[in-house]
GROMACS .gro file of C-alpha atoms in nm:
model
  213
    1LEU     CA    1   0.300  12.248   7.769
    2ILE     CA    2   0.145  12.484   7.995
    3VAL     CA    3   0.381  12.648   8.307
    4ASP     CA    4   0.240  12.856   8.554
    5LYS     CA    5   0.472  13.150   8.732
    6GLN     CA    6   0.633  12.848   8.990
    7MET     CA    7   0.766  12.674   8.717
    8ASN     CA    8   0.474  12.384   8.746
    9PHE     CA    9   0.348  12.176   8.491
   10ILE     CA   10  -0.019  12.251   8.457
   11SER     CA   11  -0.145  12.129   8.145
   12GLY     CA   12   0.052  11.906   7.864
   13ASN     CA   13  -0.057  11.735   7.509
   14PRO     CA   14  -0.038  11.355   7.445
   15SER     CA   15   0.326  11.477   7.206
   16ALA     CA   16   0.442  11.674   7.543
   17VAL     CA   17   0.399  11.298   7.733
   18ARG     CA   18   0.545  11.070   7.516
   19LEU     CA   19   0.846  11.335   7.484
   20PHE     CA   20   0.941  11.283   7.860
   21GLY     CA   21   0.857  10.922   7.840
   22CYS     CA   22   0.559  10.955   8.087
   23LYS     CA   23   0.234  10.724   8.071
   24GLU     CA   24  -0.007  10.978   8.118
   25GLU     CA   25  -0.055  11.363   8.168
   26LYS     CA   26  -0.086  11.363   8.545
   27ASP     CA   27   0.279  11.202   8.545
   28LEU     CA   28   0.348  11.578   8.484
   29PHE     CA   29   0.172  11.735   8.764
   30PHE     CA   30   0.336  11.916   9.030
   31LYS     CA   31   0.661  11.893   8.887
   32THR     CA   32   0.875  12.150   8.724
   33PRO     CA   33   1.074  12.157   8.398
   34LEU     CA   34   1.375  12.099   8.629
   35ASN     CA   35   1.258  11.766   8.727
   36PHE     CA   36   1.340  11.663   8.385
   37SER     CA   37   1.672  11.796   8.345
   38PRO     CA   38   2.020  11.738   8.434
   39GLU     CA   39   2.201  11.902   8.695
   40PHE     CA   40   2.402  12.084   8.431
   41GLN     CA   41   2.310  12.152   8.072
   42PRO     CA   42   2.633  12.089   7.860
   43ASP     CA   43   2.789  12.444   7.890
   44GLY     CA   44   2.860  12.375   8.234
   45TYR     CA   45   2.581  12.598   8.402
   46SER     CA   46   2.359  12.481   8.623
   47SER     CA   47   1.969  12.373   8.469
   48LEU     CA   48   1.825  12.608   8.775
   49SER     CA   49   1.979  12.921   8.679
   50LYS     CA   50   1.964  12.873   8.331
   51ALA     CA   51   1.595  12.765   8.382
   52THR     CA   52   1.519  13.097   8.607
   53LYS     CA   53   1.734  13.363   8.345
   54TYR     CA   54   1.517  13.226   8.050
   55ALA     CA   55   1.171  13.221   8.251
   56GLU     CA   56   1.247  13.584   8.382
   57LYS     CA   57   1.317  13.694   8.006
   58ALA     CA   58   1.030  13.526   7.901
   59TYR     CA   59   0.807  13.735   8.125
   60LYS     CA   60   0.981  14.037   8.006
   61GLU     CA   61   0.978  14.021   7.666
   62GLY     CA   62   0.691  13.781   7.603
   63ALA     CA   63   0.905  13.541   7.417
   64ILE     CA   64   1.231  13.376   7.384
   65PHE     CA   65   1.382  13.033   7.216
   66PHE     CA   66   1.683  12.884   7.318
   67GLU     CA   67   1.849  12.471   7.316
   68TRP     CA   68   1.779  12.279   7.639
   69GLN     CA   69   1.895  11.932   7.761
   70HIS     CA   70   1.644  11.727   7.908
   71LEU     CA   71   1.561  11.387   8.078
   72ARG     CA   72   1.287  11.140   8.016
   73ALA     CA   73   1.109  10.954   8.288
   74ASP     CA   74   1.325  10.698   8.266
   75GLY     CA   75   1.679  10.947   8.302
   76THR     CA   76   1.823  10.908   7.960
   77GLU     CA   77   1.900  11.273   7.795
   78PHE     CA   78   1.765  11.420   7.506
   79PRO     CA   79   1.846  11.779   7.341
   80CYS     CA   80   1.544  11.980   7.233
   81THR     CA   81   1.486  12.303   7.135
   82ILE     CA   82   1.209  12.517   7.347
   83LEU     CA   83   1.015  12.825   7.231
   84LEU     CA   84   0.888  12.994   7.559
   85THR     CA   85   0.578  13.234   7.515
   86THR     CA   86   0.373  13.394   7.774
   87MET     CA   87   0.023  13.393   7.762
   88GLU     CA   88  -0.280  13.478   7.985
   89LEU     CA   89  -0.526  13.170   8.082
   90GLN     CA   90  -0.815  13.227   8.347
   91GLY     CA   91  -0.633  13.588   8.450
   92GLN     CA   92  -0.315  13.474   8.492
   93THR     CA   93  -0.004  13.500   8.303
   94VAL     CA   94   0.169  13.190   8.201
   95MET     CA   95   0.381  13.033   7.992
   96LEU     CA   96   0.315  12.828   7.689
   97SER     CA   97   0.626  12.559   7.642
   98THR     CA   98   0.687  12.437   7.289
   99MET     CA   99   0.932  12.173   7.231
  100ARG     CA  100   1.075  11.997   6.968
  101ASP     CA  101   1.356  11.696   7.018
  102ILE     CA  102   1.634  11.755   6.760
  103THR     CA  103   1.831  11.457   6.857
  104GLU     CA  104   1.854  11.308   6.508
  105GLN     CA  105   1.944  11.694   6.360
  106LYS     CA  106   2.233  11.665   6.636
  107ARG     CA  107   2.350  11.365   6.548
  108ALA     CA  108   2.356  11.465   6.176
  109GLN     CA  109   2.581  11.740   6.271
  110ASP     CA  110   2.764  11.569   6.458
  111ALA     CA  111   2.849  11.315   6.214
  112ILE     CA  112   2.947  11.594   5.969
  113LYS     CA  113   3.174  11.744   6.176
  114ASN     CA  114   3.338  11.421   6.286
  115LEU     CA  115   3.395  11.350   5.873
  116LEU     CA  116   3.517  11.712   5.838
  117ASP     CA  117   3.782  11.717   6.137
  118PHE     CA  118   3.910  11.355   5.994
  119GLU     CA  119   3.930  11.498   5.634
  120ASN     CA  120   4.150  11.786   5.780
  121LEU     CA  121   4.349  11.556   6.001
  122VAL     CA  122   4.422  11.357   5.674
  123THR     CA  123   4.536  11.626   5.486
  124GLU     CA  124   4.746  11.761   5.755
  125VAL     CA  125   4.911  11.421   5.778
  126SER     CA  126   4.967  11.365   5.426
  127THR     CA  127   5.108  11.733   5.402
  128SER     CA  128   5.367  11.635   5.672
  129PHE     CA  129   5.524  11.412   5.409
  130ILE     CA  130   5.590  11.597   5.126
  131ASN     CA  131   5.927  11.741   5.269
  132LEU     CA  132   6.005  11.422   5.493
  133PRO     CA  133   6.311  11.309   5.439
  134ALA     CA  134   6.307  10.965   5.353
  135GLU     CA  135   6.523  10.852   5.599
  136GLN     CA  136   6.250  10.937   5.856
  137THR     CA  137   6.009  10.799   5.630
  138ASP     CA  138   5.918  10.523   5.886
  139MET     CA  139   5.897  10.739   6.172
  140GLY     CA  140   5.652  10.946   6.022
  141ILE     CA  141   5.429  10.658   5.944
  142ARG     CA  142   5.444  10.566   6.333
  143VAL     CA  143   5.349  10.915   6.390
  144ALA     CA  144   5.059  10.962   6.146
  145LEU     CA  145   4.941  10.608   6.287
  146GLY     CA  146   4.944  10.746   6.647
  147VAL     CA  147   4.741  11.104   6.580
  148LEU     CA  148   4.517  10.896   6.359
  149SER     CA  149   4.453  10.662   6.649
  150ARG     CA  150   4.374  10.935   6.919
  151PHE     CA  151   4.133  11.088   6.668
  152LEU     CA  152   3.970  10.767   6.640
  153GLY     CA  153   3.974  10.683   7.021
  154VAL     CA  154   4.172  10.359   6.989
  155ASP     CA  155   4.507  10.269   7.196
  156ARG     CA  156   4.656  10.066   6.885
  157SER     CA  157   4.698  10.024   6.510
  158TYR     CA  158   4.908   9.878   6.282
  159ILE     CA  159   5.001   9.872   5.916
  160ALA     CA  160   5.039   9.524   5.727
  161LEU     CA  161   5.220   9.464   5.403
  162PHE     CA  162   5.160   9.190   5.142
  163SER     CA  163   5.444   9.018   4.990
  164GLU     CA  164   5.480   9.086   4.610
  165ASP     CA  165   5.327   8.759   4.516
  166GLN     CA  166   5.032   8.857   4.757
  167LYS     CA  167   5.060   8.547   4.919
  168ASN     CA  168   5.193   8.664   5.241
  169ALA     CA  169   5.079   8.965   5.479
  170GLY     CA  170   5.321   9.053   5.742
  171LEU     CA  171   5.340   9.332   6.024
  172ALA     CA  172   5.541   9.641   5.919
  173TYR     CA  173   5.442   9.965   6.135
  174GLU     CA  174   5.269   9.937   6.482
  175TRP     CA  175   5.159  10.213   6.723
  176ARG     CA  176   5.013  10.167   7.077
  177ASP     CA  177   4.960  10.345   7.377
  178LYS     CA  178   5.173  10.344   7.600
  179ASN     CA  179   4.974  10.088   7.831
  180VAL     CA  180   4.918   9.848   7.579
  181SER     CA  181   5.172   9.550   7.496
  182SER     CA  182   5.328   9.558   7.176
  183LEU     CA  183   5.236   9.286   6.936
  184GLU     CA  184   5.529   9.333   6.710
  185GLN     CA  185   5.730   9.018   6.792
  186MET     CA  186   5.450   8.784   6.810
  187VAL     CA  187   5.275   8.821   6.482
  188VAL     CA  188   5.460   8.640   6.191
  189ALA     CA  189   5.372   8.634   5.841
  190CYS     CA  190   5.031   8.549   5.774
  191PRO     CA  191   4.950   8.338   5.461
  192ALA     CA  192   4.673   8.455   5.246
  193LYS     CA  193   4.502   8.129   5.199
  194ASP     CA  194   4.421   8.098   5.565
  195CYS     CA  195   4.284   8.447   5.581
  196LYS     CA  196   3.966   8.416   5.320
  197TRP     CA  197   3.728   8.572   5.478
  198TRP     CA  198   3.964   8.893   5.529
  199MET     CA  199   4.105   8.842   5.171
  200SER     CA  200   3.760   8.862   5.027
  201LYS     CA  201   3.700   9.220   5.212
  202LEU     CA  202   4.016   9.371   5.106
  203GLU     CA  203   4.020   9.263   4.773
  204ASN     CA  204   3.661   9.435   4.727
  205ARG     CA  205   3.813   9.739   4.964
  206LEU     CA  206   3.575   9.679   5.243
  207THR     CA  207   3.614   9.800   5.593
  208ILE     CA  208   3.688   9.498   5.883
  209HIS     CA  209   3.562   9.641   6.189
  210LEU     CA  210   3.685   9.484   6.479
  211THR     CA  211   3.547   9.599   6.870
  212SER     CA  212   3.795   9.391   7.066
  213THR     CA  213   4.119   9.220   7.016
   0.00000   0.00000   0.00000
């Protein structure tokens, strides 16, 4: 992308057109980067103030590299890296903007961070049980359920225990948000033979994911 001193797009290659979700290059003309940016960037600063600051620095120093949250033509946001460099074009100083969509990179980073955060949380919960008196075990399990549930963003969680003969399962522990009704009095022992699909998943140590209850 080439941007003039008034921050208007004056040229864009096919990759830039696709990146912004436009149909053709002329869809970029008479628009500025702010037309394809949310009002505020992820750090809370306005896009206007940050764009002005970066443009001034690019013209002063010749180049600047930064991350930016942009908008496509349909309004969806995407993160990208931008390298602004100044250049001469037909006797005028303009900026060449080299952009790269880093959506997948951000997702990978977030996934790694969430995994590390979860592992640290599990370690903290496990450590809390080391010196816990036996008579406080039930309370400790409920507290741990609450901590894990809030981390996962769910409003309830349960622990069910199987009978020694593995024929029945019943609700042993429940944690729920304050606005969620309890199921403790409603749930009765469930015969394993009536839950063949569930049992096959559990026996193979697979995760059962319910999107709603």
